[in-house]
């Protein structure tokens, strides 16, 4: 079984591709109501995006609840450019036989604009090739650590604690009422059910993973995070899959 978490579809796509290549199933951890029984699994995978050079807290908390297993356990993180020491840290919490990073388009529009269509297409095509190779290694039960950590990885991954403590604030989220059509999509798709509609307009509660699904999927690009996103594009993988 492959367990995934995904904000804007990259990690979901990776989980589905790898599941089909190694003939296994995958499931969104946000759809699970109880801790899954993994006692009979022969192989187990975790797929998720990198947030501030770390593993999303929701994934860490999920993994911590799992029983220990003898199954071959692999992990694939998706990131815009570098994963830091996220998977090394995760392997201290749960045994990982193999660890990979896959470079995917960045959805972090709070910090930077979306990439050009060419770069996005190139990244997705390269990821397809990488996944073919990764799937072969998983089938062969190869124990490898193929993670692009990037420079100053130790220092950067230390920042992750601060991200979880302070960086995930929802205070800067707001909706442009001239653009919002009150479709409620943001509220429906939020993985933490953190968004409620007040007079048809979204308001954000506190429990936010900062997956940026709401801002990147809004059909009218009406959602902003402070000033930084006003002039930036929006990313989700569905726009790029044929
Ligand atoms: C809050 C946040 C923090 C991020 N931090 C990093 C990072 O440290 N390094 C990186 O390469 N990409 C970073 N990204 C980009 C995502 O990891 C990348 O786009 C990922 O593939 C998104 O996966 P998803 O579509 O499954 O949510 C960050 C994205 C978000 C939303």
Coordinates of C-alpha atoms and ligand atoms in Angstrom, one line a residue:
X1 CA 0.0 0.0 0.0
X2 CA 1.1 3.5 -0.8
X3 CA 0.0 6.3 1.5
X4 CA 0.1 9.8 0.1
X5 CA -0.5 13.4 1.0
X6 CA -0.8 16.0 -1.7
X7 CA -1.8 19.7 -1.8
X8 CA -1.8 20.5 -5.5
X9 CA -1.7 17.1 -7.1
X10 CA 2.1 16.5 -7.7
X11 CA 2.4 13.9 -4.9
X12 CA -1.0 12.3 -5.7
X13 CA 0.2 11.9 -9.4
X14 CA 3.5 10.4 -8.3
X15 CA 1.7 8.0 -5.9
X16 CA -0.7 6.9 -8.6
X17 CA 2.0 6.5 -11.2
X18 CA 4.3 4.4 -8.9
X19 CA 1.3 2.4 -7.7
X20 CA 0.5 1.5 -11.3
X21 CA 4.1 0.6 -12.1
X22 CA 4.6 -1.6 -9.1
X23 CA 1.1 -2.9 -9.2
X24 CA 0.0 -1.7 -5.8
X25 CA -2.8 0.6 -4.5
X26 CA -2.5 4.1 -3.1
X27 CA -4.6 6.0 -0.7
X28 CA -4.8 9.7 0.5
X29 CA -4.1 9.7 4.2
X30 CA -6.6 12.5 4.7
X31 CA -9.3 10.1 3.6
X32 CA -8.5 7.6 6.3
X33 CA -10.7 7.6 9.4
X34 CA -8.6 5.2 11.4
X35 CA -5.0 3.9 11.5
X36 CA -4.7 1.3 8.7
X37 CA -3.7 -2.2 9.5
X38 CA -0.4 -2.8 7.7
X39 CA 0.4 -6.2 9.2
X40 CA 0.0 -8.1 5.9
X41 CA 1.7 -5.6 3.6
X42 CA 4.7 -6.8 1.6
X43 CA 5.7 -3.3 0.6
X44 CA 4.7 0.1 1.8
X45 CA 5.3 3.5 0.4
X46 CA 4.9 7.1 1.6
X47 CA 4.6 9.9 -0.9
X48 CA 4.3 13.6 0.0
X49 CA 5.6 17.1 -0.8
X50 CA 8.5 18.8 0.9
X51 CA 7.5 21.8 3.1
X52 CA 10.4 24.0 4.2
X53 CA 12.9 21.2 3.8
X54 CA 10.8 19.0 6.0
X55 CA 8.1 16.4 5.9
X56 CA 4.5 17.8 6.3
X57 CA 3.5 17.5 9.9
X58 CA 0.3 15.6 8.9
X59 CA 2.4 12.9 7.3
X60 CA 4.8 12.7 10.3
X61 CA 1.9 12.3 12.6
X62 CA 0.3 9.6 10.4
X63 CA 3.5 7.6 10.2
X64 CA 4.1 7.8 13.9
X65 CA 0.8 6.0 14.5
X66 CA 1.7 3.0 12.2
X67 CA 2.8 -0.3 13.6
X68 CA 6.3 -1.4 12.9
X69 CA 6.5 -3.7 9.9
X70 CA 8.8 -6.1 8.1
X71 CA 7.4 -4.8 4.8
X72 CA 9.9 -3.2 2.3
X73 CA 9.3 0.5 3.0
X74 CA 10.0 3.2 0.6
X75 CA 9.5 6.9 0.6
X76 CA 9.2 9.4 -2.3
X77 CA 9.1 13.1 -1.7
X78 CA 8.2 15.7 -4.3
X79 CA 9.9 19.1 -4.2
X80 CA 10.4 22.1 -6.4
X81 CA 14.2 21.9 -6.1
X82 CA 15.6 20.5 -2.9
X83 CA 14.5 18.3 0.0
X84 CA 17.1 19.1 2.6
X85 CA 17.4 16.4 5.3
X86 CA 13.7 15.7 5.5
X87 CA 13.9 12.0 4.6
X88 CA 17.0 11.5 6.8
X89 CA 15.0 12.9 9.7
X90 CA 12.0 10.8 8.9
X91 CA 14.1 7.6 8.8
X92 CA 14.9 8.3 12.5
X93 CA 11.2 8.1 13.2
X94 CA 10.3 5.1 11.0
X95 CA 12.5 2.6 9.2
X96 CA 12.8 3.4 5.5
X97 CA 14.5 0.9 3.2
X98 CA 14.7 3.4 0.3
X99 CA 14.3 7.1 -0.1
X100 CA 13.9 9.2 -3.2
X101 CA 13.2 12.8 -4.2
X102 CA 11.4 13.7 -7.4
X103 CA 11.7 17.3 -8.7
X104 CA 8.3 18.6 -9.6
X105 CA 6.9 22.0 -10.4
X106 CA 6.8 24.3 -7.4
X107 CA 3.4 25.3 -6.0
X108 CA 4.9 27.6 -3.4
X109 CA 3.5 30.8 -4.8
X110 CA 3.8 32.6 -1.5
X111 CA 7.6 32.6 -2.1
X112 CA 8.0 32.6 -5.8
X113 CA 6.0 32.8 -9.1
X114 CA 5.1 29.6 -10.9
X115 CA 7.6 28.3 -13.4
X116 CA 7.2 28.7 -17.2
X117 CA 5.1 26.1 -19.1
X118 CA 8.3 24.7 -20.6
X119 CA 10.0 24.1 -17.3
X120 CA 6.8 22.6 -15.8
X121 CA 6.5 20.2 -18.8
X122 CA 10.2 19.3 -18.6
X123 CA 9.9 18.6 -14.9
X124 CA 6.9 16.3 -15.4
X125 CA 8.5 14.5 -18.3
X126 CA 11.7 13.9 -16.3
X127 CA 9.7 12.7 -13.3
X128 CA 8.0 10.1 -15.6
X129 CA 11.5 8.7 -16.5
X130 CA 12.6 8.8 -12.9
X131 CA 9.5 7.0 -11.7
X132 CA 10.2 4.2 -14.2
X133 CA 13.7 3.7 -12.7
X134 CA 12.4 4.0 -9.1
X135 CA 9.7 1.4 -9.7
X136 CA 12.3 -1.1 -11.0
X137 CA 14.5 -0.5 -7.9
X138 CA 11.5 -1.0 -5.6
X139 CA 10.6 -4.2 -7.3
X140 CA 14.2 -5.4 -6.9
X141 CA 14.0 -4.3 -3.2
X142 CA 17.1 -2.1 -3.6
X143 CA 18.0 -0.1 -0.5
X144 CA 19.1 3.3 -1.7
X145 CA 19.1 6.9 -0.7
X146 CA 18.6 9.1 -3.8
X147 CA 17.5 12.4 -2.4
X148 CA 18.5 15.8 -3.8
X149 CA 19.2 17.5 -0.5
X150 CA 20.6 20.8 -1.9
X151 CA 23.1 23.0 -0.2
X152 CA 23.3 23.7 3.5
X153 CA 20.7 21.0 4.0
X154 CA 21.2 20.6 7.7
X155 CA 20.7 24.3 8.4
X156 CA 17.7 24.5 6.1
X157 CA 16.0 21.5 7.6
X158 CA 16.4 23.1 11.0
X159 CA 14.2 25.9 9.8
X160 CA 11.3 23.4 9.4
X161 CA 10.4 23.6 13.1
X162 CA 9.9 27.4 12.8
X163 CA 7.8 26.8 9.7
X164 CA 5.5 24.5 11.6
X165 CA 5.3 26.8 14.6
X166 CA 4.9 30.2 12.9
X167 CA 4.9 29.8 9.1
X168 CA 1.6 28.2 8.7
X169 CA -0.4 31.1 9.9
X170 CA -3.7 31.7 7.9
X171 CA -3.9 35.3 8.8
X172 CA -2.6 36.6 5.4
X173 CA -5.3 34.7 3.5
X174 CA -8.0 36.8 2.1
X175 CA -10.5 36.7 -0.8
X176 CA -11.0 39.4 -3.4
X177 CA -14.8 39.8 -3.2
X178 CA -14.9 41.3 -6.7
X179 CA -13.6 38.0 -8.2
X180 CA -15.1 35.4 -5.8
X181 CA -18.2 33.7 -7.2
X182 CA -19.0 32.0 -3.9
X183 CA -18.7 28.5 -5.5
X184 CA -17.3 27.1 -2.2
X185 CA -14.7 25.0 -3.9
X186 CA -12.0 26.2 -1.5
X187 CA -14.0 25.1 1.4
X188 CA -14.9 21.7 -0.1
X189 CA -11.3 20.8 -1.1
X190 CA -9.4 21.9 2.0
X191 CA -7.8 18.8 3.5
X192 CA -8.2 20.2 7.1
X193 CA -11.8 21.6 6.6
X194 CA -10.2 24.8 7.8
X195 CA -12.2 27.1 5.4
X196 CA -15.8 28.1 6.2
X197 CA -18.0 30.3 4.1
X198 CA -19.4 33.4 5.7
X199 CA -22.0 35.1 3.6
X200 CA -20.7 33.0 0.7
X201 CA -17.1 34.1 1.2
X202 CA -14.2 32.0 2.6
X203 CA -12.8 32.6 6.0
X204 CA -9.8 30.6 7.3
X205 CA -9.6 28.9 10.6
X206 CA -6.4 27.9 12.3
X207 CA -5.7 24.3 11.3
X208 CA -3.9 24.8 8.0
X209 CA -1.1 22.6 6.6
X210 CA -0.3 25.4 4.1
X211 CA -0.7 23.0 1.3
X212 CA -2.0 25.9 -0.8
X213 CA -4.7 23.9 -2.4
X214 CA -7.3 26.6 -1.9
X215 CA -5.3 29.4 -3.5
X216 CA -4.0 27.2 -6.4
X217 CA -7.4 25.6 -7.3
X218 CA -9.6 28.7 -7.0
X219 CA -11.3 28.9 -10.4
X220 CA -11.3 32.7 -10.3
X221 CA -7.9 33.2 -8.7
X222 CA -9.8 35.2 -6.1
X223 CA -7.7 34.0 -3.1
X224 CA -4.6 35.8 -2.0
X225 CA -2.0 35.3 0.7
X226 CA -0.9 38.9 1.6
X227 CA 0.4 41.0 -1.1
X228 CA 2.9 38.5 -2.4
X229 CA 0.5 36.4 -4.5
X230 CA -1.4 39.2 -6.2
X231 CA 0.7 39.2 -9.3
X232 CA 1.6 35.6 -9.4
X233 CA 0.2 32.6 -11.4
X234 CA -1.5 29.6 -9.9
X235 CA -0.3 26.0 -10.1
X236 CA -2.0 22.6 -9.9
X237 CA -0.9 19.6 -11.8
X238 CA -4.3 19.0 -13.5
X239 CA -3.7 21.9 -15.8
X240 CA -0.7 20.0 -17.2
X241 CA -1.8 16.4 -17.5
X242 CA -3.2 15.2 -20.8
Ligands
LIG1 C1 4.6 25.5 2.3 C2 5.4 25.0 1.2 C3 6.8 24.8 1.4 C4 7.6 24.3 0.4 N1 8.9 24.1 0.6 C5 9.7 23.6 -0.3 C6 11.1 23.3 0.0 O1 11.6 23.5 1.1 N2 11.9 22.8 -1.0 C7 11.4 22.5 -2.3 O2 12.1 22.1 -3.2 N3 10.0 22.8 -2.6 C8 9.2 23.3 -1.6 N4 7.9 23.5 -1.9 C9 7.3 23.0 -3.2 C10 6.6 21.7 -3.1 O3 7.3 20.8 -2.3 C11 6.4 21.0 -4.5 O4 5.9 21.9 -5.4 C12 5.6 19.8 -4.3 O5 5.8 19.0 -5.5 C13 4.1 20.1 -4.2 O6 3.4 18.8 -4.1 P1 1.8 18.6 -4.1 O7 1.3 19.1 -5.4 O8 1.6 17.2 -3.9 O9 1.3 19.4 -3.0 C14 7.1 24.0 -0.9 C15 5.7 24.1 -1.1 C16 4.9 24.6 -0.1 C17 3.4 24.7 -0.3

